Tab-separated table of C-alpha atoms and ligand atoms in Angstrom:
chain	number	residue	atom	x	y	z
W	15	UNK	CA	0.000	0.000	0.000
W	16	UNK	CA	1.322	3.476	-0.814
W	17	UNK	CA	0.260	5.238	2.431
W	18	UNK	CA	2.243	2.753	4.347
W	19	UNK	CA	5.978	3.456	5.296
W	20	UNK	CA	8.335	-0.058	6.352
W	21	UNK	CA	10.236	-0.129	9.473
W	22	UNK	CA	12.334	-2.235	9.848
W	23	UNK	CA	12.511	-3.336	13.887
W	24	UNK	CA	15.415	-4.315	15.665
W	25	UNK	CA	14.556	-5.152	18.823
W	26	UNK	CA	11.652	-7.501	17.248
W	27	UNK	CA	14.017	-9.643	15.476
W	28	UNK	CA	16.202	-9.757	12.234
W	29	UNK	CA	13.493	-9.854	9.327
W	30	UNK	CA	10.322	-8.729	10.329
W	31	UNK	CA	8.619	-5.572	9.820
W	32	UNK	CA	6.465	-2.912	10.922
W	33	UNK	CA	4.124	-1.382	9.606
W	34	UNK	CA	2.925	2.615	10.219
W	35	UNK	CA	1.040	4.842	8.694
W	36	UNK	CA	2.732	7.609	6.941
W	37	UNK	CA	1.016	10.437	9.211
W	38	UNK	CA	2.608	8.559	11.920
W	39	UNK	CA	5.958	10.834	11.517
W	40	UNK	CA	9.081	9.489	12.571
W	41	UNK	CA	8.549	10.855	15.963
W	42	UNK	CA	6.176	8.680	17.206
W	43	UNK	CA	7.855	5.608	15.445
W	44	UNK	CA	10.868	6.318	17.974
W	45	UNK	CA	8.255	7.105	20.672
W	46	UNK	CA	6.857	3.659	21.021
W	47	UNK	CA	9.812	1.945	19.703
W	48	UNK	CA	11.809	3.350	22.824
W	49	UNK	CA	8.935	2.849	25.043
W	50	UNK	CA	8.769	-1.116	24.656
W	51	UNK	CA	13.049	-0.730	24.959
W	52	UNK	CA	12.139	1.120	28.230
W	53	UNK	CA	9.702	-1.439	29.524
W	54	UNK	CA	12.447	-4.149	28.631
W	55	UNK	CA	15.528	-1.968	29.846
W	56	UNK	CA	14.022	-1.959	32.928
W	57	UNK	CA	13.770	-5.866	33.521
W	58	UNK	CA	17.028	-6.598	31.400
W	59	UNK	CA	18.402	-3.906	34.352
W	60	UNK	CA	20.308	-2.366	31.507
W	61	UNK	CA	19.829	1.319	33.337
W	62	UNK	CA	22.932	2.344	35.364
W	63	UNK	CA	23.544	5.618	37.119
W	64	UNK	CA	26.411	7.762	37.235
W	65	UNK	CA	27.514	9.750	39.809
W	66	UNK	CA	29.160	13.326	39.270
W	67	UNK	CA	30.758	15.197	42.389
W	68	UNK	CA	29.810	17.952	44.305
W	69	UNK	CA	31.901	20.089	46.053
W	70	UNK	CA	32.140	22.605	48.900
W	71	UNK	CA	33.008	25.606	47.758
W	72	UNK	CA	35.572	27.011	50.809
W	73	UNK	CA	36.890	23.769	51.262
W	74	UNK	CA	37.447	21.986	48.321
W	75	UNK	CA	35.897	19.423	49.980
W	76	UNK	CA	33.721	16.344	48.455
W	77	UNK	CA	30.416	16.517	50.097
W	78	UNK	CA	28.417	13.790	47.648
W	79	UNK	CA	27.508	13.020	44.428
W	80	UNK	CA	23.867	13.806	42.001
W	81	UNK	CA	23.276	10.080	40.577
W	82	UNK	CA	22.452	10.799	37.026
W	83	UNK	CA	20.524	8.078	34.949
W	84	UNK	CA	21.991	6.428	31.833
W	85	UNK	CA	20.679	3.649	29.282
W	86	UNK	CA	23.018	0.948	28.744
W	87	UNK	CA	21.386	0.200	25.317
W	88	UNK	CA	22.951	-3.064	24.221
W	89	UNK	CA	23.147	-1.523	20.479
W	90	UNK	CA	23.034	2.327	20.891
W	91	UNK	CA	25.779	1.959	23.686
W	92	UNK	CA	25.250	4.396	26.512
W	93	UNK	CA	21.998	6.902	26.008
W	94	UNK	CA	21.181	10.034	27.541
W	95	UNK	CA	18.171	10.727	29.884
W	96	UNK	CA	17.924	14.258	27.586
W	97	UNK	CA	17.183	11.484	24.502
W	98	UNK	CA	14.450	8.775	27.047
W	99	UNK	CA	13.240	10.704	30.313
W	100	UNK	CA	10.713	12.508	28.920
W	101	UNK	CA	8.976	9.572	27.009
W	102	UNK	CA	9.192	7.728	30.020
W	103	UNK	CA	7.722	10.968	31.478
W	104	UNK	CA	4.971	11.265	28.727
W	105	UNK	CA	4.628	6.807	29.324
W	106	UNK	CA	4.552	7.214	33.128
W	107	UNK	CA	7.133	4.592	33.179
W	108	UNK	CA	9.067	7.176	35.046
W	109	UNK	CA	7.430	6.198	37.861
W	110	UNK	CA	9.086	2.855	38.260
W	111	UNK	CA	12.580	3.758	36.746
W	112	UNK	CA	12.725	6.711	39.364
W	113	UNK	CA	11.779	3.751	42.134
W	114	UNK	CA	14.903	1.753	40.522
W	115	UNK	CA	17.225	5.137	40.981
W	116	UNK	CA	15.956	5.947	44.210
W	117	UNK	CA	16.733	2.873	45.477
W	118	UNK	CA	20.269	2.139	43.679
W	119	UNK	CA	21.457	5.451	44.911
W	120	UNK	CA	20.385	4.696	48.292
W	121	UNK	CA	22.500	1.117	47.886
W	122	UNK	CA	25.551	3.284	46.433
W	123	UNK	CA	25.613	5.593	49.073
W	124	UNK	CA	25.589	2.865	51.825
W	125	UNK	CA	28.965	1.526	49.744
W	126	UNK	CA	30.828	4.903	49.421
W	127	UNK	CA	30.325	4.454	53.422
W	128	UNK	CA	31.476	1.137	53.747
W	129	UNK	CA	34.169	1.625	51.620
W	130	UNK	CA	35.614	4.567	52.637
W	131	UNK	CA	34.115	5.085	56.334
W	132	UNK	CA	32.947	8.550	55.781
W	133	UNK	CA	29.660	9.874	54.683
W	134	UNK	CA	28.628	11.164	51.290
W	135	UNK	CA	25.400	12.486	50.328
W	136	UNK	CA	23.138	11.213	47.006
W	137	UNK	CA	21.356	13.713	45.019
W	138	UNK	CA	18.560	12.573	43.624
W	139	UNK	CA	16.585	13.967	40.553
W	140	UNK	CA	12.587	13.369	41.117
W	141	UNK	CA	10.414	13.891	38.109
W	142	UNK	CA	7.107	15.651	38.773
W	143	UNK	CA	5.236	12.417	37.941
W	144	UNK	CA	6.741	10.931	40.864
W	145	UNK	CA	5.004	13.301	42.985
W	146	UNK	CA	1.399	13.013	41.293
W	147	UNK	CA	1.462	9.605	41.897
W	148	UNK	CA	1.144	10.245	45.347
W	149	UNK	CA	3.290	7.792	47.459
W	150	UNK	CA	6.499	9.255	47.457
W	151	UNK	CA	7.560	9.435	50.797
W	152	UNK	CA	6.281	5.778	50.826
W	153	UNK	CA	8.522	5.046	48.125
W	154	UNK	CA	11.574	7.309	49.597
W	155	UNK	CA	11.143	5.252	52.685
W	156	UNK	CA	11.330	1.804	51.111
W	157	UNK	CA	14.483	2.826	50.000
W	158	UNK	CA	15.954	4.534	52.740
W	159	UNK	CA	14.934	1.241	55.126
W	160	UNK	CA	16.318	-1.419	52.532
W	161	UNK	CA	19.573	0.019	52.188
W	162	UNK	CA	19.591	1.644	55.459
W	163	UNK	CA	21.076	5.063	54.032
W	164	UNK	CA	21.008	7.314	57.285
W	165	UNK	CA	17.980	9.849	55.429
W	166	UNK	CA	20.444	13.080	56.113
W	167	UNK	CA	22.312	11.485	53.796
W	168	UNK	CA	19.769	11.850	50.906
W	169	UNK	CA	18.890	14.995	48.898
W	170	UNK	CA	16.115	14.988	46.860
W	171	UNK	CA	16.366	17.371	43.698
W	172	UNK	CA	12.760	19.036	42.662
W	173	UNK	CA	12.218	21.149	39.493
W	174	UNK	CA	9.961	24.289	39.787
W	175	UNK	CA	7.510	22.661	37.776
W	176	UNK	CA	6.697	20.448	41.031
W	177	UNK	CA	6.788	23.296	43.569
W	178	UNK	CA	4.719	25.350	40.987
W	179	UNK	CA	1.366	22.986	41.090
W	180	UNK	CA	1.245	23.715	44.821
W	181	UNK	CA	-1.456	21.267	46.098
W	182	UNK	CA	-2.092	20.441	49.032
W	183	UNK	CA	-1.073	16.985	48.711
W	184	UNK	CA	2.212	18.119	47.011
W	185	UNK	CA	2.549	20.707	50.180
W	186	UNK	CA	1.714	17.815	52.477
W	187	UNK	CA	4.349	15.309	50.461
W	188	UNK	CA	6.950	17.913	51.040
W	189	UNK	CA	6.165	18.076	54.341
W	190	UNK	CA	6.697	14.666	55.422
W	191	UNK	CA	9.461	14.153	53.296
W	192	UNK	CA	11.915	17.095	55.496
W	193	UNK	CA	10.171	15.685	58.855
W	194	UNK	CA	11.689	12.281	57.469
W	195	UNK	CA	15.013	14.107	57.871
W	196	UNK	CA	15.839	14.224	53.750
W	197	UNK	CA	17.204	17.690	52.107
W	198	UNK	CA	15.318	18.781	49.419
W	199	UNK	CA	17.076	21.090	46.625
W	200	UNK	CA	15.536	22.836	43.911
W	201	UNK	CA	16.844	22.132	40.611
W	202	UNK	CA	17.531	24.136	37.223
W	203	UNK	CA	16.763	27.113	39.438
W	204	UNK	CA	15.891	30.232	37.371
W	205	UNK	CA	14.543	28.592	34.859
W	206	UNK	CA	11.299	27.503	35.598
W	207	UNK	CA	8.168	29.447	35.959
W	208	UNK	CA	10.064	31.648	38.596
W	209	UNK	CA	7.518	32.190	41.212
W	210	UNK	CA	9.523	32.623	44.024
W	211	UNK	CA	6.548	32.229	46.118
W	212	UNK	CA	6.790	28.807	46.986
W	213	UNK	CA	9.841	29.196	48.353
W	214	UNK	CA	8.229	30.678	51.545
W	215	UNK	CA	5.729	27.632	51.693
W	216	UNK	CA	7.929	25.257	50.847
W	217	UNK	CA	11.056	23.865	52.896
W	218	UNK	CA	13.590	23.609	50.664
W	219	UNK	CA	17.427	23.559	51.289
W	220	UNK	CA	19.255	24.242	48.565
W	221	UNK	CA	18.950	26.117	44.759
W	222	UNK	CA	20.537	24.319	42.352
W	223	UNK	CA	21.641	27.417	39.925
W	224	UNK	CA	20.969	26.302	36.301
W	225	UNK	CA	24.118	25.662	34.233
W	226	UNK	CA	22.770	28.314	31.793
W	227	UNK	CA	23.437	30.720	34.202
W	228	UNK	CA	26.755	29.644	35.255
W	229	UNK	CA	28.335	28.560	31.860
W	230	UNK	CA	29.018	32.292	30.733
W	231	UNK	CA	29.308	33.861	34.125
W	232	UNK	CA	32.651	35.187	33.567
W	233	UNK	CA	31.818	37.294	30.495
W	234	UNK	CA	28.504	37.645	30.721
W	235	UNK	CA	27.527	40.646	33.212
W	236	UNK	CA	23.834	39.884	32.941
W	237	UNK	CA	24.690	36.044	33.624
W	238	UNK	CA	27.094	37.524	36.859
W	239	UNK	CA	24.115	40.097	37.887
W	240	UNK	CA	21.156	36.753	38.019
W	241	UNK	CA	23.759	34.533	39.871
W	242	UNK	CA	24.450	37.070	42.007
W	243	UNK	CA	21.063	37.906	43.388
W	244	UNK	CA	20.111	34.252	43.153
W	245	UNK	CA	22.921	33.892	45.731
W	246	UNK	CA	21.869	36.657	48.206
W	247	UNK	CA	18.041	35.710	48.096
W	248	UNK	CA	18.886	32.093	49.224
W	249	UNK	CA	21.280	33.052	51.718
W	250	UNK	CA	18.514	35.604	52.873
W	251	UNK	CA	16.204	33.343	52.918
W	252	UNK	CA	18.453	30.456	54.954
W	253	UNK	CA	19.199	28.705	51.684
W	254	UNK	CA	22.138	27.275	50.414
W	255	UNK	CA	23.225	27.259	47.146
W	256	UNK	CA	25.309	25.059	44.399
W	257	UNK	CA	26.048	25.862	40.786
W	258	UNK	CA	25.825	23.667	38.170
W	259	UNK	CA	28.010	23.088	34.561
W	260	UNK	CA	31.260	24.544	36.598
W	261	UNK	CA	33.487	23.806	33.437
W	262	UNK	CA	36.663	26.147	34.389
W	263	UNK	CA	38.548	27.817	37.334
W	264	UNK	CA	37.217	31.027	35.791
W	265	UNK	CA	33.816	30.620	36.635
W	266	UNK	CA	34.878	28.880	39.755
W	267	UNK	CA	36.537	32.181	41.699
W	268	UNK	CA	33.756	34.393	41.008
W	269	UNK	CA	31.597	31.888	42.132
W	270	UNK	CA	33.654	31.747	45.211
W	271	UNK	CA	33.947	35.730	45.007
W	272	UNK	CA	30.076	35.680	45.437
W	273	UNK	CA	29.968	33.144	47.981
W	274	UNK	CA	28.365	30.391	46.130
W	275	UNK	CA	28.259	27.589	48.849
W	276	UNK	CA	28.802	24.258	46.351
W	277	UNK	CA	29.833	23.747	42.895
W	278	UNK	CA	29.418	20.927	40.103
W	279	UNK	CA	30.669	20.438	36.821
W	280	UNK	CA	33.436	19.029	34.506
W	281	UNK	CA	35.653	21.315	35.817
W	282	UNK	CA	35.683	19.128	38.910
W	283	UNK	CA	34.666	15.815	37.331
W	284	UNK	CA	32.399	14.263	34.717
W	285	UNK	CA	29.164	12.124	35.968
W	286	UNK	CA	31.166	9.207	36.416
W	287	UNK	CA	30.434	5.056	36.835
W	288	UNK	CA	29.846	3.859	40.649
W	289	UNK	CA	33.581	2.276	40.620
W	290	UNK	CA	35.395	5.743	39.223
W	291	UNK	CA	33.594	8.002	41.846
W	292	UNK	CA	34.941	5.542	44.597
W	293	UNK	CA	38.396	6.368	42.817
W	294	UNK	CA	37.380	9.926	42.776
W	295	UNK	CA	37.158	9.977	46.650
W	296	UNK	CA	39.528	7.834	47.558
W	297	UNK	CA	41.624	9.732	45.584
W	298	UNK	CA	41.054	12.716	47.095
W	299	UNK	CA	41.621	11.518	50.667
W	300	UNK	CA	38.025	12.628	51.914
O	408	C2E	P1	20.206	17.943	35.721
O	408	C2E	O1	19.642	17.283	36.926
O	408	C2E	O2	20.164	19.428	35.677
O	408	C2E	O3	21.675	17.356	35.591
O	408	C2E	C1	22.776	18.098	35.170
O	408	C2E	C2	23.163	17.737	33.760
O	408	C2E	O4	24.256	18.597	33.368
O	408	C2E	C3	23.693	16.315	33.592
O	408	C2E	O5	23.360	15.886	32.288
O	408	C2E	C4	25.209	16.512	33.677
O	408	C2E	O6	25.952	15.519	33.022
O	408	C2E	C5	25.378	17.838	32.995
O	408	C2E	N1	26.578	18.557	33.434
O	408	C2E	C6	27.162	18.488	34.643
O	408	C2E	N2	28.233	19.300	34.705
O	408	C2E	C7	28.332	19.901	33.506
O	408	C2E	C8	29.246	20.861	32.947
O	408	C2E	O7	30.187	21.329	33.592
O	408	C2E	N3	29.018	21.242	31.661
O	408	C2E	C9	27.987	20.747	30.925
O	408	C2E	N4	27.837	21.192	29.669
O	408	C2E	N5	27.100	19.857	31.423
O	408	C2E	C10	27.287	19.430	32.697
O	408	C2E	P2	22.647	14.476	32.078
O	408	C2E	O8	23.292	13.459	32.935
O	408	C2E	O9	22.587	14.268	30.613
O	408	C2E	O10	21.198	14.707	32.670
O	408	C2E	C11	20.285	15.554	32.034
O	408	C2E	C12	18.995	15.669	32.833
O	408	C2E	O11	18.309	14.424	32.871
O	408	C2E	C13	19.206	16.026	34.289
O	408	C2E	O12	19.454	17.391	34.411
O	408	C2E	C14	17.905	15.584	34.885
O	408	C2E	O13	16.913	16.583	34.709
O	408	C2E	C15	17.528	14.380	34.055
O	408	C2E	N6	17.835	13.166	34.830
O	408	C2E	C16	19.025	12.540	34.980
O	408	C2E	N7	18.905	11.451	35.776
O	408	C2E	C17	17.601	11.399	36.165
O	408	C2E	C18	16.836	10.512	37.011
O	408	C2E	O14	17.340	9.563	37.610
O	408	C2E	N8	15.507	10.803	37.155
O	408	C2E	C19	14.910	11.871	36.553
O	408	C2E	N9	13.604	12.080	36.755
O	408	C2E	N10	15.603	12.722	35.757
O	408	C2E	C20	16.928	12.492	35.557
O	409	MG	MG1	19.660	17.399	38.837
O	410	MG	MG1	20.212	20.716	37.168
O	411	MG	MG1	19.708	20.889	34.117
């Protein structure tokens, strides 16, 4: 038929075929085609996280690591969350992947302990369809009590699209989740909707600044000036703060210079396998 275009699956064997419709664009093709891989990545446990450093600021000193999701696809090679977190978003598969990271985070963090007898934190990024779902302390608390991570040691990283909806259930989630003892940061600050409002109702720690920001910072004076004041409102407010996509020593001093309290970025480190962070540290006699 002439309104039919062939694609050719490869996760469904060698020689057969799929059929579409030619209105289905290439988009969607890739949509469901990485949606079954999802479903399947997730049993074949071919997801494995990363972990990129965080540092203190005055100190140099290694406070913890974000765990950052990647696909182990066994013929892409390694993939992205940018190219499969938002159709597991737009699936809701996200849900159970972001049970998998919670929990294999916890697990790492419990090692970095073991292994090198000091603590490290885990940041970990929540997507808002986590929170929707409505049991996320519950799940936060599976994790935390199978891999008995000590819950300071946890920090849960929210995006402004979360805070934004402002429910009470999201309010009350929030809530339990800080009374559980977890941090809570706010991530790609700056970049959201920007309505610094929940702020006051909602108990956060930290503001992540968003890389955009911080890339540039040294010569870019409207970059400088929105870092800057991002700075002094958290610190008025009892916030701290950590910039993100720290690439050079540059951006680093006038970071310092405006008393950023954490930074992150290649500068430091690349998001790095489980075995090369514990090299990391080690390495740097934490
Ligand atoms: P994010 O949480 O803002 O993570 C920071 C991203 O910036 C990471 O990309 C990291 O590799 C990258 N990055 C760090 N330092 C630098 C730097 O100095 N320069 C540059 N150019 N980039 C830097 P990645 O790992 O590709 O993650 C992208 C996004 O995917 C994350 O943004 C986060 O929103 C999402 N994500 C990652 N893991 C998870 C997860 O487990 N669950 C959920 N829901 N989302 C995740
Ligand atoms: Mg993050
Ligand atoms: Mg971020
Ligand atoms: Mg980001």
């Amino acid at each position: 038929k002439a309104d039919m275009a062939m694609y050719r699956s490869k996760e469904s064997g060698r020689n057969t075929y799929r059929f579409f419709n030619e209105e289905m664009n290439d988009d969607a093709v890739a949509q469901v085609t990485l949606f079954s891989g999802l479903r399947r990545a997730l049993d074949a446990r071919q997801f494995v996280l990363h972990y990129q450093p965080q540092l203190e600021m005055g100190s140099g000193r290694l406070l913890g690591a974000e765990a950052l999701i990647r696909w182990n696809h066994p013929d892409l090679g390694l993939v992205y969350p940018g190219r499969f977190i938002p159709v597991a978003e737009e699936t809701g598969l996200i849900a159970e992947i972001g049970d998998w990271v919670l929990h294999e985070a916890c697990a790492e963090a419990v090692e970095w302990r073991r292994v090198l007898g000091q603590d490290l934190a885990v940041a970990v990024n929540l997507s808002a369809l986590q929170f929707k779902r409505g049991d996320i302390e519950k799940t936060v608390a599976e994790a935390l009590e199978a891999t008995g991570l000590d819950p300071s040691m946890l920090e849960l990283e929210l995006t402004e699209s979360i805070l934004i909806r402002d429910t009470e259930s999201i309010l009350a989630a929030v809530k339990r989740l800080k009374l559980m003892g977890i941090r809570l940061s706010i991530d790609d600050f700056g970049t959201g909707y920007s309505s610094l409002s929940y702020l006051k109702r909602f108990e956060v720690d930290k503001l992540k600044i968003d890389q955009s920001f911080v890339r540039d910072l040294a010569h870019n004076p409207e970059d400088a000036a929105i870092v800057r004041a991002i700075i002094q409102m958290a610190h008025s407010l009892g916030l701290k703060t950590i910039a993100e996509g720290v690439e050079n020593k540059e951006v680093l001093d006038l970071l310092r210079l405006y008393r950023c309290d954490e930074a992150q970025g290649y500068h430091f480190a690349r998001p790095l396998p489980a075995d090369r962070f514990l090299a990391f540290a080690a390495e740097r006699g934490i």
